[in-house]
XYZ file of C-alpha atoms in Angstrom:
743
model
C -24.656 28.501 -0.744
C -23.556 24.932 -0.934
C -21.569 23.164 1.588
C -20.754 24.057 4.230
C -23.787 26.433 4.663
C -26.494 24.907 2.322
C -28.636 22.798 4.623
C -30.982 24.217 7.043
C -30.284 24.087 10.736
C -31.637 21.170 12.755
C -34.114 22.349 15.439
C -33.808 20.875 19.051
C -31.202 18.647 20.837
C -27.520 19.202 21.800
C -24.894 19.473 19.141
C -23.137 16.205 18.426
C -19.804 17.894 17.583
C -18.060 21.114 16.837
C -18.864 21.024 13.060
C -22.508 20.803 13.764
C -22.362 23.993 15.927
C -20.128 25.887 13.477
C -22.537 25.047 10.500
C -25.369 26.720 12.478
C -23.337 29.639 13.279
C -22.503 29.976 9.558
C -26.209 29.683 8.761
C -26.871 32.576 10.991
C -24.051 34.630 9.440
C -25.409 33.936 5.972
C -28.498 35.647 6.686
C -26.789 38.746 8.359
C -24.468 38.921 5.256
C -27.266 38.793 2.585
C -29.413 41.210 4.545
C -26.477 43.735 4.277
C -26.080 42.924 0.473
C -29.744 43.908 -0.073
C -29.510 46.999 2.101
C -26.572 48.262 -0.067
C -28.718 47.509 -3.169
C -31.520 49.466 -1.947
C -29.418 52.521 -1.939
C -27.884 52.069 -5.295
C -24.506 51.370 -3.937
C -23.470 49.383 -6.952
C -25.286 51.196 -9.792
C -22.393 53.638 -10.530
C -19.931 50.782 -11.216
C -22.164 48.593 -13.463
C -20.115 49.402 -16.509
C -16.882 48.052 -14.956
C -17.742 44.371 -14.949
C -14.632 42.304 -14.607
C -13.158 44.523 -12.004
C -15.765 43.811 -9.365
C -17.971 40.871 -8.367
C -21.307 40.956 -10.109
C -24.663 40.932 -8.448
C -25.677 37.637 -10.193
C -22.486 35.872 -8.798
C -23.343 36.982 -5.267
C -26.915 35.959 -5.836
C -25.983 32.671 -6.900
C -23.862 31.994 -3.753
C -26.779 32.722 -1.509
C -29.513 31.205 -3.838
C -29.780 27.816 -2.253
C -30.365 29.139 1.308
C -31.668 32.531 1.606
C -32.745 33.778 -1.923
C -35.517 31.236 -2.933
C -38.600 33.309 -1.936
C -37.118 36.780 -2.264
C -39.943 39.291 -3.376
C -39.053 41.552 -6.222
C -39.879 45.263 -6.439
C -38.682 46.867 -9.917
C -35.851 44.280 -10.164
C -34.743 44.921 -6.543
C -35.393 42.949 -3.219
C -37.852 44.555 -1.135
C -37.145 46.016 2.356
C -39.531 43.312 3.587
C -37.045 40.572 2.780
C -34.257 42.446 4.520
C -36.435 42.305 7.540
C -37.404 38.811 6.998
C -33.669 37.907 6.934
C -32.852 39.755 9.972
C -35.921 37.975 11.768
C -34.715 34.447 10.683
C -31.250 35.364 11.944
C -32.720 36.402 15.178
C -34.561 33.158 15.566
C -31.813 31.036 14.544
C -29.614 32.842 17.282
C -32.304 31.820 19.845
C -32.213 28.031 18.540
C -28.534 27.990 18.723
C -28.527 29.241 22.243
C -30.991 26.628 23.326
C -28.956 23.876 21.745
C -25.664 25.137 23.413
C -27.447 25.106 26.672
C -28.504 21.442 26.172
C -24.790 20.652 25.043
C -23.483 22.249 28.165
C -25.915 20.369 30.440
C -24.214 17.174 29.141
C -20.797 18.638 30.359
C -19.378 19.171 26.822
C -17.702 22.391 25.741
C -17.726 23.230 22.122
C -14.548 24.919 20.676
C -16.333 28.418 20.106
C -17.876 28.163 23.469
C -14.508 27.297 24.890
C -12.851 30.217 23.190
C -15.500 32.678 24.618
C -14.896 31.253 28.152
C -11.092 31.256 27.961
C -10.754 34.812 26.787
C -13.936 36.245 28.346
C -15.482 37.285 24.980
C -18.869 38.982 25.005
C -21.605 38.319 22.464
C -20.170 41.061 19.992
C -16.669 39.613 20.230
C -17.744 36.152 19.532
C -19.702 37.233 16.507
C -16.891 39.262 15.280
C -14.461 36.405 15.596
C -16.963 34.322 13.738
C -17.049 36.769 10.754
C -13.115 36.639 10.637
C -12.971 32.807 10.681
C -15.585 32.356 7.909
C -13.318 33.159 4.743
C -10.442 31.012 6.099
C -12.783 27.688 6.024
C -14.589 28.652 2.971
C -12.996 30.631 0.191
C -16.560 31.884 -1.021
C -16.836 34.112 1.846
C -13.726 35.870 0.548
C -15.715 36.746 -2.508
C -18.649 37.907 -0.472
C -16.461 40.231 1.693
C -14.771 41.640 -1.339
C -18.252 42.393 -2.781
C -19.547 44.052 0.246
C -16.255 46.233 0.735
C -16.321 47.117 -3.272
C -12.596 45.946 -3.439
C -11.492 42.632 -5.002
C -8.293 42.875 -3.021
C -10.108 42.916 0.441
C -10.813 39.284 1.027
C -10.907 39.707 4.918
C -13.512 41.465 6.916
C -12.600 45.042 7.767
C -13.364 46.599 11.186
C -15.983 48.849 9.228
C -17.611 45.693 7.611
C -17.901 43.938 11.147
C -19.503 46.939 12.557
C -21.932 47.338 9.661
C -22.994 43.742 10.016
C -23.372 43.784 13.833
C -24.505 47.344 14.778
C -27.799 48.803 14.212
C -26.994 52.370 14.996
C -24.136 54.852 14.949
C -24.145 54.845 18.792
C -23.404 51.106 18.626
C -20.665 51.462 16.145
C -19.019 53.859 18.419
C -19.513 51.794 21.468
C -18.073 48.696 19.851
C -14.934 50.110 18.389
C -13.123 49.528 21.641
C -13.310 45.762 21.076
C -10.707 46.081 18.292
C -8.021 47.943 20.110
C -4.744 46.112 21.134
C -5.719 46.065 24.897
C -9.002 44.211 24.147
C -9.056 40.351 24.162
C -9.432 39.852 20.442
C -6.099 41.503 19.693
C -4.288 41.158 23.089
C -4.507 37.442 22.943
C -3.829 37.059 19.255
C -7.173 35.598 18.288
C -7.352 38.139 15.264
C -4.460 39.598 13.391
C -3.941 42.149 10.626
C -5.032 40.844 7.102
C -2.545 40.378 4.471
C -1.516 43.304 2.309
C -3.751 45.568 4.379
C -2.305 49.242 3.754
C -5.606 50.906 4.885
C -5.087 54.501 5.746
C -7.756 54.621 8.479
C -8.415 52.285 11.454
C -12.123 51.365 10.291
C -10.886 50.156 6.989
C -8.142 47.781 8.344
C -8.794 44.153 7.754
C -8.670 41.481 10.190
C -8.197 37.645 9.979
C -8.466 34.912 12.536
C -5.216 33.456 13.687
C -4.457 30.146 12.055
C -4.450 28.328 15.528
C -7.707 29.800 16.252
C -9.215 28.657 13.035
C -7.746 24.962 13.851
C -9.306 25.222 17.220
C -12.762 26.231 15.955
C -12.633 23.025 13.643
C -11.671 20.930 16.688
C -8.252 20.339 15.425
C -5.776 20.559 18.335
C -2.397 21.196 16.830
C 0.234 23.272 18.490
C 0.743 26.612 17.260
C 3.495 26.336 14.489
C 5.538 29.299 15.935
C 6.199 27.518 19.233
C 6.189 23.947 18.094
C 10.061 23.610 18.755
C 9.725 25.261 22.241
C 7.128 23.140 24.013
C 6.408 19.589 24.613
C 3.371 17.751 26.048
C 3.379 15.223 28.748
C 0.490 13.192 30.018
C -0.583 13.214 33.652
C 1.035 10.686 36.323
C -0.704 8.550 38.670
C 0.655 9.202 42.245
C 1.653 5.479 42.241
C 4.422 6.236 39.659
C 5.913 9.070 41.837
C 8.057 8.790 44.810
C 7.494 11.577 47.434
C 7.134 11.846 50.983
C 3.370 11.950 52.121
C 3.771 15.400 53.952
C 4.913 17.102 50.824
C 2.290 15.187 48.645
C -0.594 16.194 50.857
C 0.645 19.901 50.963
C 0.817 20.191 47.278
C -2.622 18.490 46.709
C -4.297 20.835 49.182
C -2.636 23.931 47.486
C -3.679 23.004 44.084
C -7.139 21.868 44.704
C -8.329 24.778 46.838
C -11.338 26.375 45.612
C -11.994 30.099 45.176
C -15.081 31.999 47.033
C -17.297 31.200 43.849
C -16.351 27.543 44.035
C -14.418 27.599 40.943
C -10.907 26.369 40.361
C -8.422 29.066 41.612
C -5.726 30.337 39.310
C -2.478 28.963 40.736
C 1.298 29.600 40.424
C 3.525 26.825 42.153
C 7.132 27.649 42.188
C 9.221 24.548 42.777
C 12.856 24.945 43.322
C 15.491 22.228 43.951
C 18.512 20.616 42.269
C 18.284 19.365 38.587
C 16.416 16.006 38.536
C 14.758 16.517 41.925
C 11.566 15.657 40.367
C 10.000 19.188 39.865
C 8.474 18.299 36.682
C 7.443 14.952 37.675
C 5.526 16.291 40.696
C 3.788 18.733 38.331
C 2.625 15.847 36.065
C 1.159 14.084 39.152
C -0.584 17.276 40.246
C -2.088 17.450 36.674
C -3.680 14.223 37.393
C -5.963 15.957 40.054
C -7.698 17.676 36.973
C -6.900 14.969 34.474
C -5.221 17.401 32.267
C -1.995 17.308 30.275
C 1.148 19.386 31.184
C 2.779 21.695 28.701
C 6.535 21.984 29.399
C 8.776 24.746 28.389
C 12.353 25.008 28.683
C 13.510 28.708 29.260
C 16.998 27.923 27.939
C 15.430 27.069 24.543
C 12.953 29.856 24.571
C 15.405 32.549 25.480
C 17.745 31.457 22.414
C 15.991 34.169 20.585
C 15.197 36.957 23.172
C 13.834 39.192 20.396
C 10.795 36.865 19.947
C 10.362 36.072 23.614
C 7.292 38.090 24.390
C 5.467 37.040 21.282
C 6.171 33.381 21.820
C 5.259 33.727 25.525
C 1.828 34.963 24.646
C 1.340 32.052 22.298
C 2.587 29.628 24.850
C 0.265 30.866 27.514
C -2.778 30.970 24.995
C -1.967 27.341 23.973
C -2.351 26.363 27.647
C -5.887 27.971 27.795
C -6.775 26.528 24.434
C -5.596 23.080 25.295
C -6.896 23.153 28.847
C -3.630 22.190 30.291
C -1.052 23.308 32.909
C 2.152 24.904 31.920
C 5.682 24.206 33.444
C 8.343 26.649 32.921
C 11.640 25.174 33.661
C 14.962 26.889 34.397
C 13.312 30.352 35.103
C 16.571 31.412 36.839
C 17.825 31.827 33.149
C 15.405 34.898 33.101
C 17.546 36.890 35.631
C 20.371 39.101 34.339
C 20.637 41.088 37.418
C 20.403 39.462 40.896
C 19.131 42.673 42.503
C 16.227 43.779 40.239
C 14.059 42.056 37.593
C 15.192 42.000 34.151
C 12.993 43.249 31.260
C 12.301 39.742 30.134
C 11.271 38.638 33.639
C 8.898 41.457 33.964
C 7.313 40.544 30.687
C 7.217 36.959 31.788
C 5.401 37.785 35.032
C 2.975 40.153 33.377
C 1.975 37.334 30.955
C 1.457 35.003 33.879
C -0.849 37.360 35.564
C -2.813 37.918 32.303
C -2.998 34.555 30.980
C -1.890 32.078 33.531
C -4.182 29.423 34.858
C -2.476 26.392 36.395
C 1.361 27.524 36.146
C 4.422 25.811 37.576
C 7.801 27.445 37.612
C 10.967 25.522 38.160
C 14.379 26.636 39.032
C 17.517 24.882 40.461
C 18.030 27.351 43.383
C 15.575 29.695 45.194
C 15.347 32.972 43.387
C 14.800 36.298 45.484
C 11.063 36.768 46.273
C 11.494 40.456 44.622
C 12.126 38.716 41.391
C 8.917 36.711 41.318
C 6.387 39.158 42.674
C 3.203 37.212 41.459
C -0.145 37.193 43.145
C -0.884 34.035 44.944
C 2.411 32.567 44.057
C 3.324 29.433 46.369
C 7.015 28.710 46.856
C 7.863 25.023 47.405
C 11.117 23.579 48.110
C 11.429 20.144 46.419
C 14.142 18.307 48.636
C 16.480 15.481 47.381
C 15.337 12.154 47.927
C 16.719 10.450 51.058
C 18.063 6.791 50.988
C 14.675 5.079 51.453
C 13.278 7.121 48.706
C 16.189 6.576 46.461
C 15.691 2.863 46.895
C 12.051 3.244 45.928
C 13.083 5.153 42.885
C 15.542 2.491 41.867
C 12.745 -0.223 42.369
C 10.325 1.909 40.305
C 12.707 2.303 37.330
C 14.339 -1.190 37.366
C 10.707 -2.471 37.146
C 11.542 -6.057 38.290
C 15.172 -6.215 37.135
C 15.993 -7.110 40.597
C 13.846 -9.232 42.869
C 11.505 -7.075 45.073
C 13.036 -8.816 48.261
C 16.603 -8.423 47.200
C 17.523 -5.026 48.780
C 21.323 -5.662 49.020
C 22.194 -4.151 45.609
C 19.940 -1.190 46.017
C 21.451 -0.519 49.708
C 24.966 -0.565 48.007
C 23.981 1.883 45.301
C 22.403 4.242 47.703
C 25.196 4.075 50.024
C 27.733 4.955 47.252
C 25.674 7.226 45.202
C 23.315 10.215 46.393
C 21.218 10.327 43.163
C 18.008 12.024 42.568
C 15.056 10.682 40.443
C 16.223 12.045 37.100
C 19.857 10.657 37.550
C 18.437 7.086 38.724
C 16.195 6.925 35.689
C 19.101 7.906 33.473
C 21.436 5.387 35.150
C 18.839 2.516 34.525
C 18.513 3.672 30.913
C 22.292 3.645 30.448
C 22.671 0.206 32.080
C 19.974 -1.179 29.994
C 21.517 0.084 26.884
C 24.917 -1.121 27.800
C 23.591 -4.704 28.478
C 21.914 -4.794 25.077
C 25.091 -3.695 23.403
C 27.104 -6.267 25.189
C 24.644 -9.054 24.623
C 21.785 -8.364 21.859
C 20.116 -11.717 22.953
C 19.301 -9.993 26.244
C 21.129 -9.799 29.551
C 19.649 -8.907 32.925
C 21.000 -5.749 34.388
C 24.137 -6.393 36.726
C 24.938 -4.342 39.761
C 28.215 -3.559 37.884
C 26.324 -1.988 35.077
C 24.546 0.103 37.668
C 27.529 1.195 39.238
C 29.117 2.259 36.029
C 26.070 4.138 34.731
C 25.760 5.787 38.351
C 29.117 7.059 37.889
C 28.404 8.634 34.685
C 25.236 10.271 36.047
C 27.085 11.851 38.950
C 30.158 13.173 37.199
C 30.695 16.910 38.142
C 31.705 19.582 35.708
C 35.097 20.093 37.016
C 37.278 19.887 33.973
C 38.576 23.545 34.395
C 39.649 23.099 38.017
C 40.396 19.234 38.287
C 41.598 16.292 36.670
C 39.669 12.999 36.752
C 41.941 9.995 37.779
C 40.875 6.599 36.542
C 41.597 4.400 39.667
C 43.864 1.347 38.745
C 45.245 0.155 42.184
C 43.484 -2.169 44.596
C 44.257 -3.109 48.090
C 46.888 -5.700 47.228
C 48.740 -3.030 45.410
C 49.235 -1.013 48.585
C 52.146 -1.666 50.714
C 51.772 0.060 54.216
C 51.907 -0.900 57.702
C 48.853 -2.659 59.139
C 47.485 0.255 61.332
C 47.566 2.672 58.177
C 45.849 -0.108 56.129
C 43.071 -0.341 58.741
C 42.541 3.398 58.789
C 42.189 3.388 55.058
C 39.611 0.544 55.171
C 37.646 2.475 57.805
C 37.491 5.496 55.590
C 36.032 3.244 52.884
C 33.707 1.666 55.345
C 32.299 4.996 56.436
C 31.287 6.013 52.920
C 29.842 2.455 52.567
C 27.599 2.584 55.634
C 27.173 6.287 56.013
C 23.256 5.945 55.001
C 22.946 3.525 57.787
C 24.370 5.735 60.612
C 23.073 8.949 59.293
C 19.647 7.976 58.411
C 18.654 4.696 59.647
C 20.227 5.299 62.888
C 19.218 8.963 63.070
C 22.550 10.684 63.272
C 21.603 13.099 60.548
C 19.258 14.769 62.743
C 22.142 15.468 65.131
C 24.455 17.109 62.580
C 23.779 20.225 60.875
C 27.361 20.257 59.504
C 29.943 17.789 59.134
C 28.110 14.851 57.488
C 30.819 14.412 54.922
C 34.240 12.705 55.503
C 37.519 14.534 55.524
C 40.801 12.846 55.636
C 44.497 13.995 55.407
C 47.112 11.806 54.108
C 50.605 13.031 55.451
C 53.985 11.664 54.608
C 57.103 12.198 52.437
C 56.878 12.281 48.620
C 56.272 8.888 46.985
C 54.987 7.173 50.056
C 51.703 6.338 48.402
C 49.221 9.150 49.160
C 47.659 9.329 45.703
C 47.830 5.694 45.516
C 45.910 5.217 48.705
C 43.300 7.744 47.291
C 42.990 5.636 44.139
C 42.536 2.382 46.187
C 39.543 4.010 48.230
C 38.003 5.193 44.920
C 38.366 1.735 43.185
C 36.974 0.048 46.250
C 34.021 2.469 46.495
C 33.345 2.496 42.741
C 33.333 6.313 42.824
C 35.048 8.918 40.601
C 38.317 10.552 41.808
C 39.023 14.216 41.078
C 42.475 15.725 41.681
C 42.190 19.440 42.191
C 44.469 21.446 40.202
C 45.581 23.949 42.797
C 47.376 26.068 40.284
C 43.904 26.759 38.747
C 42.146 27.249 42.265
C 44.719 29.482 44.030
C 44.742 33.190 42.664
C 46.834 36.153 43.534
C 43.744 38.330 43.109
C 41.732 38.996 46.123
C 38.492 36.836 46.450
C 39.358 34.775 43.282
C 40.430 31.809 45.313
C 37.166 31.618 47.320
C 35.250 31.848 44.050
C 37.201 28.969 42.540
C 36.811 26.923 45.764
C 32.973 27.644 45.741
C 32.849 26.303 42.189
C 34.711 23.128 43.049
C 32.450 22.286 45.970
C 29.324 23.645 44.161
C 29.933 21.463 41.016
C 30.933 18.360 43.201
C 27.777 18.639 45.493
C 25.688 15.629 44.950
C 28.021 14.214 42.485
C 29.461 11.592 44.962
C 32.964 12.176 43.595
C 35.944 12.120 45.815
C 37.789 15.352 45.892
C 41.615 14.926 46.173
C 43.662 18.099 47.211
C 47.439 17.204 46.714
C 49.982 19.485 48.161
C 47.363 20.871 50.305
C 49.800 22.666 52.697
C 50.190 25.253 49.815
C 46.485 26.369 50.498
C 46.083 25.366 54.163
C 49.158 26.818 55.785
C 48.945 27.947 59.451
C 46.790 31.269 59.969
C 49.242 33.975 61.036
C 48.657 37.278 62.910
C 47.034 39.916 60.791
C 49.749 42.524 59.997
C 48.589 43.721 56.684
C 45.935 43.161 53.988
C 47.723 40.094 52.567
C 47.654 38.280 56.032
C 43.921 39.084 56.260
C 43.012 37.664 52.850
C 45.135 34.596 53.304
C 43.439 33.752 56.624
C 40.058 34.245 54.735
C 41.083 31.739 52.194
C 41.684 29.188 54.900
C 38.634 29.942 56.856
C 36.565 29.531 53.560
C 38.077 26.131 52.724
C 37.193 24.910 56.270
C 33.645 26.062 55.871
C 33.241 24.536 52.254
C 34.731 21.117 53.547
C 32.245 21.155 56.570
C 29.335 21.707 54.235
C 30.322 19.130 51.779
C 28.792 15.721 52.272
C 31.097 13.749 50.319
C 34.637 12.484 50.755
C 37.518 14.948 50.685
C 41.103 13.595 50.787
C 44.105 16.107 51.384
C 47.573 15.199 51.043
C 50.690 17.031 52.368
C 54.359 16.478 52.559
C 54.540 18.806 55.566
C 51.809 18.116 58.198
C 53.531 20.499 60.641
C 52.795 23.373 58.341
C 49.162 22.561 58.515
C 46.782 24.985 60.490
C 45.843 23.260 63.779
C 42.115 24.337 63.614
C 41.968 22.660 60.231
C 43.638 19.361 61.432
C 41.066 19.450 64.411
C 38.287 19.316 61.948
C 39.510 16.223 60.125
C 37.911 12.756 60.775
C 41.070 10.925 59.685
C 44.675 11.740 59.703
C 46.850 8.972 58.216
C 50.497 9.058 58.371
C 52.074 7.248 55.638
C 55.427 6.605 56.768
C 58.833 6.269 54.928
C 58.951 2.360 54.196
C 61.680 0.233 55.928
C 63.454 -2.561 54.474
C 60.721 -5.112 55.037
C 58.041 -2.905 53.229
C 60.579 -1.848 50.425
C 61.076 -5.577 49.688
C 57.335 -6.045 49.277
C 57.180 -3.043 46.951
C 60.060 -4.327 44.873
C 58.359 -7.751 44.644
C 55.102 -6.343 43.393
C 56.470 -3.541 41.105
C 56.788 -5.576 37.860
C 53.597 -6.935 36.306
C 53.312 -10.695 36.001
C 53.788 -10.461 32.206
C 56.979 -8.794 32.374
C 59.990 -11.076 31.567
C 62.341 -11.026 34.559
C 65.897 -12.353 34.921
C 66.361 -14.722 37.971
C 69.512 -12.730 38.737
C 67.522 -9.831 40.119
C 67.837 -9.625 43.882
C 64.872 -7.588 45.346
C 66.199 -8.404 48.840
C 69.540 -6.701 47.976
C 67.730 -3.854 46.278
C 65.273 -3.251 49.315
C 68.508 -3.270 51.691
C 70.684 -1.053 49.642
C 68.212 1.522 48.317
C 66.537 3.505 51.055
C 63.924 5.263 48.903
C 60.174 5.481 48.702
C 57.570 3.481 46.659
C 57.291 6.197 44.158
C 61.026 6.115 43.533
C 60.718 2.261 43.272
C 58.077 2.458 40.643
C 60.070 5.007 38.553
C 63.174 2.651 38.730
C 61.135 -0.337 37.678
C 59.523 1.430 34.690
C 62.896 2.791 33.514
C 64.492 -0.759 33.821
C 61.621 -2.104 31.747
C 62.148 0.377 29.033
C 66.064 -0.333 29.027
C 65.391 -4.011 28.572
C 62.882 -3.677 25.820
C 65.298 -1.553 23.956
C 67.829 -4.327 24.178
C 65.148 -6.997 23.168
C 65.647 -9.181 26.249
C 64.378 -9.695 29.842
C 64.852 -7.184 32.650
C 68.147 -8.029 34.369
C 69.955 -6.490 37.241
C 72.064 -4.322 35.139
C 68.887 -2.654 33.766
C 67.554 -1.880 37.207
C 71.013 -0.562 38.600
C 71.160 1.794 35.562
C 67.710 2.879 36.168
C 68.550 3.476 39.650
C 71.498 5.647 38.655
C 69.200 7.838 36.550
C 66.564 8.110 39.367
C 69.481 9.248 41.760
C 70.699 11.887 39.314
C 67.110 13.293 39.031
C 66.664 13.324 42.742
C 70.212 14.994 43.265
C 71.057 12.180 45.464
C 74.470 10.598 45.671
C 74.959 7.473 43.584
C 77.393 5.080 45.439
C 78.630 2.445 43.154
C 79.730 0.164 45.965
C 76.248 -0.211 46.883
C 75.858 -2.695 44.091
C 78.729 -5.068 44.880
C 77.788 -8.670 45.745
C 80.201 -11.528 46.281
C 83.010 -9.266 45.127
C 81.261 -8.738 41.916
C 80.345 -5.175 40.605
C 76.768 -5.585 39.221
C 76.721 -2.262 37.365
């Protein structure tokens, strides 16, 4: 045969590459094949069909295929090859096999593994299985083998080797055939690991006549072509290993992980390991897996279970292919979001059972990742090690900022980083995303190139930390600043103290060690009490604006439910979604939810008390800022008020503060008539800032409709409408001045 099997094998030395080894294996196969051809001719296997030329492959055509290599010196006896030539071919095959083994040993001594050898090692194939696999690979790399196999099986349609043909080529006795049949069962490695698959258009009625072909991925591998199996190309992604210098992790966790992964088995070989990482999204589970892969200098194949489970009917097939890919590529595998495999929290789901079985059979170094710790009964894997990946502390967060900013801030300028870690409790994934968003925003604003500003980082950090609270809360875009808030000095000081606690909580809790003294209550809880319109919502907006944090107003109508247990579930959703989001939670009209606990006289009292106790518990666990607002402080439960760090009473404004509110209610761009007397309005109208804001807005619309500046008559008319809305008596004499009615 010409290429790829025409030249004689080179004796001695190691193999330079996979192709050189494969060529020698095909030389060996050629002698086995032609010996079988000659055996069949000796028993007149083809004589009965000599008159059907055109429906089978002629002897001359087969002889031509083998002529260049194995037919040159074939002795003849009455037109047929002699038995001596069959024996000579088998002897040559045996000698060639010995030479191949010598060269393989020389190659192994140079610490190089050839693909066919690696296949045998990965799937623990014995000599028979290796040779059977080679027989099935041959026709997929050279179509001339299809013609030879069809000739040997006396069927032009059978271009792949049948089990019967493989046994005829490799077995010398009937006992050997029976013994080796077991290697073609579905439980044996060749079929269990999808190395071989049924041939096309195979409708054989007996098992022995069923044809087999090597899987396309295995053929590519034998040719030293490393492309991912096509059927799983959309479900996997390869990542290169990371150096530890590129990873921010505390030394204790790093040393523990290195020890677990590099531990050796009793035979001094690498132990099969399954490491289970659980921690919040973005905590660095995949990053740690990449760093650990650096210990073996191997890549990491990453699988997102959410993508893999999009088609559950193909899950088991794709799982086998993914695990097989890990062995073929000598890489670790990371399965992310494995919590998606559980459909029932108390017992393993069928897909989870299949997943664990696959890990046991084919797993080598496997990482599992989930956002929360799954029950141990659901992950009953031998030798599995569970590792909690904690969120980074402020010092680690600053290191992550420096790592991802990569010099955008001077190394010694820690002030911006301290401000970021004080306001935002971000993990590594969120910090990387924030830097990327800030960089993109800077490029859009100035394509010529603008350094990242602290303002850009604050904006992108808010985006990264936004909770998913759209169903239970409304996001408020803070517009007000300190100068817009009119309150007595003591209340203003209290509000500033709340903001300062958020700004410097990392100093007190972490730098000064108070976090070690507090198991609960690390967050900040504040109550704003006062009549409607005194500025409770505005005060919350001012604090959010000062801190650069998102403000979410909780919709109590969506949270409170008449059904038993639903209110607690909704509250849990609120605090769970807001966890680590750094958002300010604002409960308006909180007395509706936090009324005084009463004596239990019936089931309604009992469950109402449970709701209050549950909210107390969740507020103590929450590490962010929670602001409650109420018009009726006296209705609040005493135990709840006692747990608050701040209680700010926002009083009804007196004349002095009403005058300040009136003076600031109209924007500077609003045209105002000089006749407006803010002092008179503050004296005559004993209303809150909220009412004043409504009157000012109504007056502006009235003036705009008339096409002129805002005049006193517009303010008086707007006041009349506001009083009517409030159900308050409108006294016309309140607006007399110097004997003239202003209305």
